[in-house]
Every structure is written in C-alpha cells, then in structure tokens.
mmCIF file of C-alpha atoms and ligand atoms in Angstrom:
data_model
loop_
_atom_site.group_PDB
_atom_site.id
_atom_site.type_symbol
_atom_site.label_atom_id
_atom_site.label_comp_id
_atom_site.label_asym_id
_atom_site.label_seq_id
_atom_site.Cartn_x
_atom_site.Cartn_y
_atom_site.Cartn_z
ATOM 1 C CA MET A 1425 -33.467 247.654 -28.600
ATOM 2 C CA LEU A 1426 -32.428 250.530 -26.376
ATOM 3 C CA THR A 1427 -28.939 249.825 -25.072
ATOM 4 C CA SER A 1428 -30.349 250.937 -21.732
ATOM 5 C CA HIS A 1429 -32.199 247.591 -21.508
ATOM 6 C CA PHE A 1430 -28.894 245.766 -21.882
ATOM 7 C CA GLU A 1431 -27.236 248.197 -19.457
ATOM 8 C CA GLN A 1432 -30.038 247.701 -16.932
ATOM 9 C CA LEU A 1433 -29.630 243.946 -17.032
ATOM 10 C CA ALA A 1434 -25.823 244.154 -16.974
ATOM 11 C CA ASP A 1435 -26.004 246.401 -13.913
ATOM 12 C CA ARG A 1436 -28.369 244.033 -12.108
ATOM 13 C CA LEU A 1437 -26.176 241.036 -12.901
ATOM 14 C CA ARG A 1438 -23.075 242.880 -11.676
ATOM 15 C CA LYS A 1439 -24.711 243.563 -8.320
ATOM 16 C CA ALA A 1440 -26.501 240.222 -7.922
ATOM 17 C CA GLN A 1441 -25.371 237.739 -5.274
ATOM 18 C CA ARG A 1442 -27.643 235.004 -6.663
ATOM 19 C CA ILE A 1443 -28.594 234.573 -10.321
ATOM 20 C CA THR A 1444 -30.936 231.856 -11.624
ATOM 21 C CA VAL A 1445 -31.339 231.273 -15.351
ATOM 22 C CA LEU A 1446 -34.158 229.206 -16.882
ATOM 23 C CA THR A 1447 -33.697 228.219 -20.520
ATOM 24 C CA GLY A 1448 -36.039 226.760 -23.107
ATOM 25 C CA ALA A 1449 -35.848 225.584 -26.700
ATOM 26 C CA GLY A 1450 -35.146 229.123 -27.927
ATOM 27 C CA VAL A 1451 -31.526 228.961 -26.718
ATOM 28 C CA SER A 1452 -30.923 225.973 -29.023
ATOM 29 C CA ALA A 1453 -32.764 227.432 -32.034
ATOM 30 C CA ALA A 1454 -29.606 229.064 -33.413
ATOM 31 C CA SER A 1455 -27.894 225.649 -33.194
ATOM 32 C CA GLY A 1456 -30.499 224.199 -35.537
ATOM 33 C CA VAL A 1457 -32.516 222.292 -32.930
ATOM 34 C CA PRO A 1458 -36.208 222.845 -33.783
ATOM 35 C CA THR A 1459 -38.211 224.554 -31.047
ATOM 36 C CA PHE A 1460 -41.494 223.056 -29.931
ATOM 37 C CA ARG A 1461 -43.872 225.740 -31.108
ATOM 38 C CA GLY A 1462 -41.956 227.817 -33.610
ATOM 39 C CA ASP A 1463 -42.089 227.462 -37.411
ATOM 40 C CA GLY A 1464 -41.049 223.920 -38.255
ATOM 41 C CA GLY A 1465 -41.317 223.237 -34.513
ATOM 42 C CA LEU A 1466 -41.167 219.712 -33.209
ATOM 43 C CA TRP A 1467 -44.830 219.659 -32.239
ATOM 44 C CA LYS A 1468 -45.805 221.104 -35.640
ATOM 45 C CA ASN A 1469 -45.701 217.700 -37.284
ATOM 46 C CA TYR A 1470 -47.010 215.846 -34.268
ATOM 47 C CA LYS A 1471 -49.204 216.709 -31.319
ATOM 48 C CA ALA A 1472 -47.413 216.561 -27.945
ATOM 49 C CA GLU A 1473 -50.053 214.210 -26.610
ATOM 50 C CA ASP A 1474 -49.370 211.877 -29.543
ATOM 51 C CA LEU A 1475 -45.772 211.352 -28.656
ATOM 52 C CA ALA A 1476 -44.463 212.861 -25.404
ATOM 53 C CA THR A 1477 -46.802 211.042 -22.991
ATOM 54 C CA PRO A 1478 -46.724 207.688 -21.172
ATOM 55 C CA GLU A 1479 -49.987 206.769 -22.904
ATOM 56 C CA ALA A 1480 -48.448 207.307 -26.351
ATOM 57 C CA PHE A 1481 -45.446 205.210 -25.365
ATOM 58 C CA ASN A 1482 -47.583 202.391 -23.982
ATOM 59 C CA ARG A 1483 -49.744 202.508 -27.116
ATOM 60 C CA ASP A 1484 -46.887 202.555 -29.628
ATOM 61 C CA PRO A 1485 -43.362 202.439 -28.183
ATOM 62 C CA ARG A 1486 -41.805 202.045 -31.619
ATOM 63 C CA LEU A 1487 -43.412 205.277 -32.934
ATOM 64 C CA VAL A 1488 -42.292 207.235 -29.872
ATOM 65 C CA TRP A 1489 -38.789 205.780 -30.124
ATOM 66 C CA GLU A 1490 -38.644 206.640 -33.834
ATOM 67 C CA TRP A 1491 -39.390 210.276 -32.934
ATOM 68 C CA TYR A 1492 -36.734 210.365 -30.225
ATOM 69 C CA ASP A 1493 -34.190 208.604 -32.406
ATOM 70 C CA TRP A 1494 -34.865 211.176 -35.169
ATOM 71 C CA ARG A 1495 -34.384 214.006 -32.648
ATOM 72 C CA ARG A 1496 -31.189 212.429 -31.276
ATOM 73 C CA ARG A 1497 -29.743 212.108 -34.780
ATOM 74 C CA LEU A 1498 -30.654 215.712 -35.551
ATOM 75 C CA ILE A 1499 -29.268 217.084 -32.274
ATOM 76 C CA SER A 1500 -26.014 215.109 -32.741
ATOM 77 C CA THR A 1501 -25.320 217.277 -35.836
ATOM 78 C CA CYS A 1502 -25.924 220.523 -33.892
ATOM 79 C CA LYS A 1503 -23.329 222.519 -31.978
ATOM 80 C CA PRO A 1504 -23.729 224.753 -28.936
ATOM 81 C CA ASN A 1505 -24.142 228.416 -29.906
ATOM 82 C CA ALA A 1506 -23.022 231.675 -28.264
ATOM 83 C CA ALA A 1507 -25.965 231.532 -25.841
ATOM 84 C CA HIS A 1508 -24.842 228.158 -24.451
ATOM 85 C CA VAL A 1509 -21.196 229.243 -24.378
ATOM 86 C CA THR A 1510 -21.965 232.487 -22.559
ATOM 87 C CA LEU A 1511 -24.016 230.682 -19.911
ATOM 88 C CA ALA A 1512 -21.225 228.121 -19.512
ATOM 89 C CA GLY A 1513 -18.970 231.072 -18.702
ATOM 90 C CA LEU A 1514 -21.047 231.652 -15.554
ATOM 91 C CA ASN A 1515 -20.190 228.164 -14.327
ATOM 92 C CA GLY A 1516 -18.881 228.099 -10.814
ATOM 93 C CA ARG A 1517 -19.946 231.696 -10.144
ATOM 94 C CA PRO A 1518 -21.127 231.634 -6.506
ATOM 95 C CA GLY A 1519 -24.914 231.718 -6.323
ATOM 96 C CA PHE A 1520 -25.429 230.858 -10.014
ATOM 97 C CA THR A 1521 -27.967 228.175 -11.033
ATOM 98 C CA LEU A 1522 -28.827 227.056 -14.564
ATOM 99 C CA ILE A 1523 -32.203 225.359 -14.932
ATOM 100 C CA THR A 1524 -33.005 224.060 -18.399
ATOM 101 C CA GLN A 1525 -36.179 222.635 -19.887
ATOM 102 C CA ASN A 1526 -34.145 221.411 -22.837
ATOM 103 C CA VAL A 1527 -33.240 217.747 -23.143
ATOM 104 C CA ASP A 1528 -30.721 218.263 -25.993
ATOM 105 C CA GLY A 1529 -27.526 218.313 -23.893
ATOM 106 C CA LEU A 1530 -26.136 221.417 -25.627
ATOM 107 C CA HIS A 1531 -25.568 223.252 -22.324
ATOM 108 C CA GLU A 1532 -23.417 220.338 -21.153
ATOM 109 C CA ARG A 1533 -21.508 220.286 -24.452
ATOM 110 C CA ALA A 1534 -20.821 224.032 -24.053
ATOM 111 C CA GLY A 1535 -19.248 223.299 -20.667
ATOM 112 C CA SER A 1536 -22.065 224.054 -18.202
ATOM 113 C CA GLN A 1537 -22.044 221.731 -15.189
ATOM 114 C CA ASP A 1538 -24.363 220.908 -12.331
ATOM 115 C CA ILE A 1539 -27.329 221.841 -14.512
ATOM 116 C CA VAL A 1540 -30.857 221.438 -13.156
ATOM 117 C CA ARG A 1541 -32.308 219.351 -15.987
ATOM 118 C CA PHE A 1542 -35.966 220.098 -15.352
ATOM 119 C CA HIS A 1543 -37.250 217.713 -18.012
ATOM 120 C CA GLY A 1544 -34.408 215.206 -18.081
ATOM 121 C CA SER A 1545 -32.163 214.312 -21.023
ATOM 122 C CA ILE A 1546 -32.717 212.763 -24.449
ATOM 123 C CA TRP A 1547 -29.265 211.150 -24.012
ATOM 124 C CA GLN A 1548 -30.315 209.225 -20.921
ATOM 125 C CA LEU A 1549 -32.336 205.996 -21.101
ATOM 126 C CA ARG A 1550 -34.006 204.045 -18.371
ATOM 127 C CA CYS A 1551 -35.694 200.682 -17.887
ATOM 128 C CA VAL A 1552 -39.505 200.969 -17.766
ATOM 129 C CA ASP A 1553 -39.470 198.419 -14.946
ATOM 130 C CA GLY A 1554 -36.819 200.376 -13.049
ATOM 131 C CA CYS A 1555 -34.649 197.259 -12.739
ATOM 132 C CA CYS A 1556 -31.482 199.366 -12.847
ATOM 133 C CA GLU A 1557 -30.238 202.965 -12.686
ATOM 134 C CA PRO A 1558 -30.770 205.160 -15.779
ATOM 135 C CA TRP A 1559 -27.808 205.109 -18.182
ATOM 136 C CA ASP A 1560 -26.330 207.466 -20.763
ATOM 137 C CA ASP A 1561 -26.434 206.348 -24.397
ATOM 138 C CA LEU A 1562 -25.142 208.670 -27.126
ATOM 139 C CA THR A 1563 -25.561 206.136 -29.973
ATOM 140 C CA VAL A 1564 -27.021 207.557 -33.205
ATOM 141 C CA PRO A 1565 -28.864 206.018 -34.852
ATOM 142 C CA LEU A 1566 -30.061 203.594 -32.192
ATOM 143 C CA PRO A 1567 -29.425 200.049 -33.408
ATOM 144 C CA GLU A 1568 -32.792 198.636 -32.416
ATOM 145 C CA LEU A 1569 -36.206 200.282 -31.882
ATOM 146 C CA PRO A 1570 -37.906 200.176 -29.502
ATOM 147 C CA VAL A 1571 -34.874 200.091 -27.205
ATOM 148 C CA LYS A 1572 -34.717 197.301 -24.650
ATOM 149 C CA CYS A 1573 -33.203 197.339 -21.168
ATOM 150 C CA PRO A 1574 -29.760 195.682 -21.500
ATOM 151 C CA ARG A 1575 -30.151 194.189 -18.027
ATOM 152 C CA CYS A 1576 -33.675 192.674 -17.976
ATOM 153 C CA GLY A 1577 -34.850 192.910 -21.579
ATOM 154 C CA ALA A 1578 -37.934 194.998 -20.755
ATOM 155 C CA LEU A 1579 -38.621 198.136 -22.771
ATOM 156 C CA ALA A 1580 -36.338 201.099 -22.207
ATOM 157 C CA ARG A 1581 -37.618 204.682 -22.455
ATOM 158 C CA PRO A 1582 -36.056 208.112 -22.973
ATOM 159 C CA GLY A 1583 -34.969 209.697 -19.659
ATOM 160 C CA VAL A 1584 -37.241 212.705 -20.196
ATOM 161 C CA VAL A 1585 -40.348 214.002 -18.398
ATOM 162 C CA TRP A 1586 -43.470 213.482 -20.500
ATOM 163 C CA PHE A 1587 -46.719 215.413 -20.280
ATOM 164 C CA GLY A 1588 -48.697 214.135 -17.329
ATOM 165 C CA GLU A 1589 -45.521 213.025 -15.523
ATOM 166 C CA SER A 1590 -44.227 214.748 -12.426
ATOM 167 C CA ILE A 1591 -40.868 216.466 -12.230
ATOM 168 C CA ASP A 1592 -38.216 214.465 -10.369
ATOM 169 C CA GLU A 1593 -38.438 215.422 -6.689
ATOM 170 C CA GLY A 1594 -34.747 216.123 -6.296
ATOM 171 C CA VAL A 1595 -34.747 218.277 -9.425
ATOM 172 C CA LEU A 1596 -37.797 220.205 -8.218
ATOM 173 C CA ARG A 1597 -36.139 220.770 -4.851
ATOM 174 C CA ARG A 1598 -32.970 222.153 -6.436
ATOM 175 C CA ALA A 1599 -34.962 224.376 -8.781
ATOM 176 C CA THR A 1600 -37.163 225.683 -5.969
ATOM 177 C CA ALA A 1601 -34.149 226.410 -3.756
ATOM 178 C CA SER A 1602 -32.634 228.499 -6.558
ATOM 179 C CA LEU A 1603 -35.677 230.789 -6.709
ATOM 180 C CA GLU A 1604 -34.437 232.747 -3.701
ATOM 181 C CA CYS A 1605 -32.348 234.815 -6.063
ATOM 182 C CA ASP A 1606 -31.683 238.441 -6.909
ATOM 183 C CA VAL A 1607 -32.089 238.040 -10.682
ATOM 184 C CA PHE A 1608 -34.267 235.437 -12.436
ATOM 185 C CA LEU A 1609 -33.438 235.360 -16.144
ATOM 186 C CA SER A 1610 -35.791 233.436 -18.453
ATOM 187 C CA VAL A 1611 -34.256 232.778 -21.865
ATOM 188 C CA GLY A 1612 -35.857 231.258 -24.967
ATOM 189 C CA THR A 1613 -39.006 229.771 -23.519
ATOM 190 C CA SER A 1614 -42.641 230.371 -24.415
ATOM 191 C CA SER A 1615 -43.504 229.927 -20.722
ATOM 192 C CA LEU A 1616 -46.439 227.695 -21.601
ATOM 193 C CA VAL A 1617 -45.521 224.417 -19.913
ATOM 194 C CA TYR A 1618 -45.964 224.001 -16.181
ATOM 195 C CA PRO A 1619 -44.548 223.683 -13.592
ATOM 196 C CA ALA A 1620 -41.486 225.185 -15.391
ATOM 197 C CA ALA A 1621 -43.514 228.214 -16.466
ATOM 198 C CA GLY A 1622 -44.459 228.851 -12.836
ATOM 199 C CA LEU A 1623 -40.850 229.287 -11.661
ATOM 200 C CA VAL A 1624 -40.709 232.969 -12.608
ATOM 201 C CA HIS A 1625 -43.786 233.689 -10.484
ATOM 202 C CA ALA A 1626 -42.279 231.898 -7.495
ATOM 203 C CA ALA A 1627 -39.003 233.785 -7.976
ATOM 204 C CA LYS A 1628 -40.920 237.071 -7.974
ATOM 205 C CA GLN A 1629 -42.589 236.056 -4.729
ATOM 206 C CA HIS A 1630 -39.092 235.691 -3.273
ATOM 207 C CA GLY A 1631 -38.325 239.249 -4.359
ATOM 208 C CA ALA A 1632 -36.316 238.450 -7.487
ATOM 209 C CA TRP A 1633 -35.967 240.929 -10.333
ATOM 210 C CA ALA A 1634 -37.301 239.020 -13.354
ATOM 211 C CA VAL A 1635 -36.146 239.497 -16.924
ATOM 212 C CA GLU A 1636 -36.757 237.659 -20.168
ATOM 213 C CA ILE A 1637 -34.712 237.351 -23.322
ATOM 214 C CA ASN A 1638 -36.946 236.302 -26.201
ATOM 215 C CA PRO A 1639 -37.650 237.839 -29.629
ATOM 216 C CA ALA A 1640 -41.373 237.205 -29.025
ATOM 217 C CA SER A 1641 -43.603 238.071 -26.087
ATOM 218 C CA THR A 1642 -44.549 235.140 -23.867
ATOM 219 C CA GLY A 1643 -46.879 233.926 -21.164
ATOM 220 C CA ALA A 1644 -44.529 235.301 -18.503
ATOM 221 C CA ALA A 1645 -44.991 238.935 -19.505
ATOM 222 C CA ALA A 1646 -47.066 239.882 -16.439
ATOM 223 C CA GLU A 1647 -44.287 238.758 -14.080
ATOM 224 C CA LEU A 1648 -41.414 240.518 -15.789
ATOM 225 C CA ASP A 1649 -39.519 243.622 -14.714
ATOM 226 C CA LEU A 1650 -37.690 243.831 -18.032
ATOM 227 C CA VAL A 1651 -38.035 242.254 -21.473
ATOM 228 C CA ILE A 1652 -35.146 242.070 -23.913
ATOM 229 C CA ALA A 1653 -36.790 241.297 -27.257
ATOM 230 C CA ALA A 1654 -33.718 239.836 -28.913
ATOM 231 C CA PRO A 1655 -32.259 236.440 -29.813
ATOM 232 C CA ALA A 1656 -30.384 234.796 -26.926
ATOM 233 C CA GLU A 1657 -27.251 234.157 -29.005
ATOM 234 C CA GLU A 1658 -26.930 237.919 -29.564
ATOM 235 C CA ALA A 1659 -28.253 239.332 -26.265
ATOM 236 C CA LEU A 1660 -26.429 237.055 -23.797
ATOM 237 C CA PRO A 1661 -22.871 237.694 -25.038
ATOM 238 C CA LYS A 1662 -23.660 241.415 -25.248
ATOM 239 C CA VAL A 1663 -25.033 241.631 -21.709
ATOM 240 C CA MET A 1664 -22.352 239.438 -20.140
ATOM 241 C CA GLY A 1665 -19.727 241.504 -21.907
ATOM 242 C CA MET A 1666 -21.169 244.625 -20.274
ATOM 243 C CA SER A 1667 -21.603 243.109 -16.821
ATOM 244 C CA GLY A 1668 -17.884 242.517 -16.304
HETATM 245 C C1 BV8 B 504 -46.887 217.980 -14.620
HETATM 246 C C2 BV8 B 504 -39.500 216.893 -22.380
HETATM 247 C C3 BV8 B 504 -47.979 217.177 -12.699
HETATM 248 C C4 BV8 B 504 -39.926 215.868 -23.364
HETATM 249 C C5 BV8 B 504 -41.350 218.477 -22.186
HETATM 250 C C6 BV8 B 504 -53.371 217.809 -18.901
HETATM 251 C C7 BV8 B 504 -52.845 216.555 -18.601
HETATM 252 C C8 BV8 B 504 -51.605 216.396 -18.006
HETATM 253 C C9 BV8 B 504 -50.865 217.512 -17.702
HETATM 254 C C10 BV8 B 504 -51.387 218.736 -18.016
HETATM 255 C C11 BV8 B 504 -52.618 218.916 -18.595
HETATM 256 N N1 BV8 B 504 -52.837 220.253 -18.780
HETATM 257 C C12 BV8 B 504 -51.761 220.936 -18.321
HETATM 258 C C13 BV8 B 504 -50.893 220.038 -17.843
HETATM 259 C C14 BV8 B 504 -49.621 220.306 -17.281
HETATM 260 C C15 BV8 B 504 -48.619 220.120 -18.413
HETATM 261 C C16 BV8 B 504 -48.568 221.426 -19.205
HETATM 262 O O1 BV8 B 504 -48.045 222.410 -18.730
HETATM 263 N N2 BV8 B 504 -49.143 221.408 -20.426
HETATM 264 C C17 BV8 B 504 -49.141 222.609 -21.224
HETATM 265 C C18 BV8 B 504 -49.021 222.225 -22.703
HETATM 266 C C19 BV8 B 504 -50.409 223.400 -20.926
HETATM 267 N N3 BV8 B 504 -47.353 219.876 -17.761
HETATM 268 C C20 BV8 B 504 -47.001 218.625 -17.480
HETATM 269 O O2 BV8 B 504 -47.603 217.630 -17.820
HETATM 270 C C21 BV8 B 504 -45.730 218.531 -16.640
HETATM 271 N N4 BV8 B 504 -45.975 217.676 -15.523
HETATM 272 O O3 BV8 B 504 -47.608 218.929 -14.673
HETATM 273 O O4 BV8 B 504 -46.928 217.040 -13.606
HETATM 274 C C22 BV8 B 504 -49.089 216.361 -13.280
HETATM 275 C C23 BV8 B 504 -48.983 214.997 -13.164
HETATM 276 C C24 BV8 B 504 -50.046 214.226 -13.657
HETATM 277 C C25 BV8 B 504 -51.178 214.828 -14.269
HETATM 278 C C26 BV8 B 504 -51.234 216.220 -14.377
HETATM 279 C C27 BV8 B 504 -50.188 216.989 -13.897
HETATM 280 C C28 BV8 B 504 -44.594 217.948 -17.439
HETATM 281 C C29 BV8 B 504 -44.315 218.807 -18.637
HETATM 282 C C30 BV8 B 504 -43.022 218.345 -19.291
HETATM 283 C C31 BV8 B 504 -43.264 217.997 -20.743
HETATM 284 N N5 BV8 B 504 -41.976 217.682 -21.367
HETATM 285 N N6 BV8 B 504 -40.160 218.181 -22.696
HETATM 286 C C32 BV8 B 504 -39.298 216.080 -24.714
HETATM 287 O O5 BV8 B 504 -38.630 217.098 -24.969
HETATM 288 O O6 BV8 B 504 -39.475 215.175 -25.552
HETATM 289 S S1 BV8 B 504 -42.076 219.946 -22.584
HETATM 290 C C33 BV8 B 504 -41.224 220.815 -23.781
HETATM 291 O O7 BV8 B 504 -42.015 221.969 -24.111
HETATM 292 C C34 BV8 B 504 -39.937 221.436 -23.327
HETATM 293 O O8 BV8 B 504 -39.190 220.643 -22.457
HETATM 294 C C35 BV8 B 504 -40.317 222.730 -22.693
HETATM 295 O O9 BV8 B 504 -40.409 222.615 -21.309
HETATM 296 C C36 BV8 B 504 -41.711 222.940 -23.148
HETATM 297 C C37 BV8 B 504 -41.927 224.344 -23.647
HETATM 298 O O10 BV8 B 504 -41.121 224.523 -24.716
HETATM 299 P P1 BV8 B 504 -40.117 225.775 -24.798
HETATM 300 O O11 BV8 B 504 -38.793 225.321 -24.322
HETATM 301 O O12 BV8 B 504 -40.680 226.995 -24.154
HETATM 302 O O13 BV8 B 504 -40.111 225.913 -26.357
HETATM 303 P P2 BV8 B 504 -41.214 226.594 -27.277
HETATM 304 O O14 BV8 B 504 -40.996 226.088 -28.658
HETATM 305 O O15 BV8 B 504 -42.575 226.478 -26.655
HETATM 306 O O16 BV8 B 504 -40.799 228.116 -27.201
HETATM 307 C C38 BV8 B 504 -39.534 228.514 -27.720
HETATM 308 C C39 BV8 B 504 -39.393 229.973 -27.388
HETATM 309 O O17 BV8 B 504 -38.108 230.398 -27.818
HETATM 310 C C40 BV8 B 504 -40.410 230.855 -28.089
HETATM 311 O O18 BV8 B 504 -40.978 231.740 -27.134
HETATM 312 C C41 BV8 B 504 -39.575 231.635 -29.115
HETATM 313 O O19 BV8 B 504 -40.048 232.958 -29.275
HETATM 314 C C42 BV8 B 504 -38.241 231.646 -28.446
HETATM 315 N N7 BV8 B 504 -37.094 231.758 -29.344
HETATM 316 C C43 BV8 B 504 -36.958 231.313 -30.624
HETATM 317 N N8 BV8 B 504 -35.712 231.596 -31.065
HETATM 318 C C44 BV8 B 504 -35.067 232.227 -30.051
HETATM 319 C C45 BV8 B 504 -35.935 232.324 -28.954
HETATM 320 N N9 BV8 B 504 -35.593 232.896 -27.785
HETATM 321 C C46 BV8 B 504 -34.347 233.394 -27.702
HETATM 322 N N10 BV8 B 504 -33.442 233.328 -28.703
HETATM 323 C C47 BV8 B 504 -33.766 232.768 -29.891
HETATM 324 N N11 BV8 B 504 -32.854 232.711 -30.882
#
C-alpha cells in the first residue's frame, strides 16, 4: 500500500468538519468474531434465510435462539481490537458519527458512545408481543431457550434487524442525517446488504468524499474515491496517527 493512500485519507480527515464511519463484520474479525461471508463465516454453516428472518423464528424459535446463544457465548470471549479502540478515540469529535451494522457490542466495549446501531444489538432482547420496552441481557449461556418475556411470558427475540425487516425509523433518520458529511469511511463491510450498503451512495450524492478500508474489493467500489486495501486494525491506527 502506497503511504500516499494513508496520507490522502489522513489529510482529508484533518480537514473534515463532518466524518461518518460505517462499519461491518470486518472490524470485528481480528477480535475473533466470525464475519458473515468470510471463511468460516457465520452464514457458511447456515443460510441467512434459515436463521436471521422472522419466518425462521416463527418456524423454529429454539433453533434461532440456539444460534444467537452460540454467537453471544462466542462474542463474550472476544475483545475489542485496535480498529474499535481507534474509532472510540473519535468519540465526541464534533461532527463525528459511527454507524455500525455489527450487533456484537464491541464498539461499545471499546468506549464508543451514541452509536447508530443500524441492525440492533445481540445483547438486547425484546418481547415479541411488544408488552414492554426492549431490555439488555448479557447472560451467557442463556438459562432457557427459547427465551421468554419476563413480564408476560410470551416469546422474547433478539433485538436485531432480520432480513425482510425494516430498519428502526429513528435509527434510519440518524444515519441519513449523518450522510451530509465531508468524509464517508466504510470499514470492514462487503457492502452487500441493503439499505446499509446504500449509505455510501447517498453520502456521495451529498458531496462526501468516500473511502473504504477492506483487504478485499466490495460492492461499493463504483462509489469510492479511495480504497485502502488493508485490515482495519492496521489501517485505522496508522491513519488516525497521521491525521493528528
Ligand atoms: C430491508 C443483523 C426493507 C442480524 C443483519 C428479499 C426479501 C427480503 C429482503 C430482501 C430481499 N432481497 C434483498 C433484500 C433486502 C435485504 C438484503 O439486502 N439482502 C441481501 C442479502 C441482498 N435487506 C434486508 O432485508 C434489510 N431490510 O431491506 O427492509 C424490506 C422490508 C420487507 C421486505 C423487503 C425489504 C435488513 C437487513 C439486515 C439483516 N441483518 N444482521 C444478525 O446479525 O443476526 S445483516 C448482516 O450482514 C450484518 O449485520 C451486515 O449488515 C450484513 C453484511 O455483513 P458485513 O458486515 O458486510 O459482513 P460480511 O461478512 O458480508 O463482510 C465482511 C467484510 O469484511 C468483507 O468484505 C471482508 O473482506 C472484510 N474484512 C475481513 N477482515 C477484515 C475486513 N475488513 C477490514 N479489516 C479486516 N481485518
């Protein structure tokens, strides 16, 4: 990688008033959280439609809960890596927004706050009948599967967005508002899942300079002004170190 790519990005970040970062599973790969489509990826052993959909849950809530409980147990053994820590360092910077597609909670554990959790959180549960507000539950392993609502006894579900489900309106509003930015930085996502994958296009329409950090090329390539083909846990600390 030419250092000029890092210098270009560092220079843009230094001058930017508003920076929006979108992360995907690739930022948690170095922490040991399987990505969705990489080798040993989460979907490798299952098909998304088999597990991460309302239909799958209605058909077999225990199977879907077993998958989430397995993921929760795995994630609980993982620690944030340098990519999460570097992004947490941007916390509180005026005009900075972190949008994540990840449900693993590693950005929060690294210290990031006010995150736009585009697809929710694996650590949040909610009653399928909506009898009460969603609640946080960090228990691993879960004592009983499928999980029941502690208030009404109906089924509980993971507080994540499944395929075929819409993004929370408030979340979508916050994400959309952050697209009026100077730099849109996409990190560790294959840019295959919509509407998250469409955010870079919308940012470009607002005049943002779009850059991607990913060892592999992705579906966003046509929108990008710069590609840094490197792992996030190496590239982010390097660039932030250069951008002052
Ligand atoms: C919606 C939460 C409107 C759950 C996730 C047919 C029926 C219904 C819907 C659709 C349909 N056809 C298309 C759709 C739309 C669908 C979609 O986009 N499907 C895709 C597959 C084509 N989208 C939806 O359904 C969305 N809702 O559209 O609502 C609607 C309503 C009703 C009916 C129709 C439409 C909701 C999508 C949300 C799904 N939930 N997660 C859970 O986690 O259990 S998706 C999940 O995969 C992630 O959250 C993430 O968003 C997504 C993509 O994964 P990535 O994060 O990009 O990870 P991936 O493994 O793919 O890539 C990792 C990347 O990292 C790679 O590029 C790799 O090179 C890179 N990498 C690896 N190591 C590193 C690295 N990069 C940097 N550093 C490293 N070290």
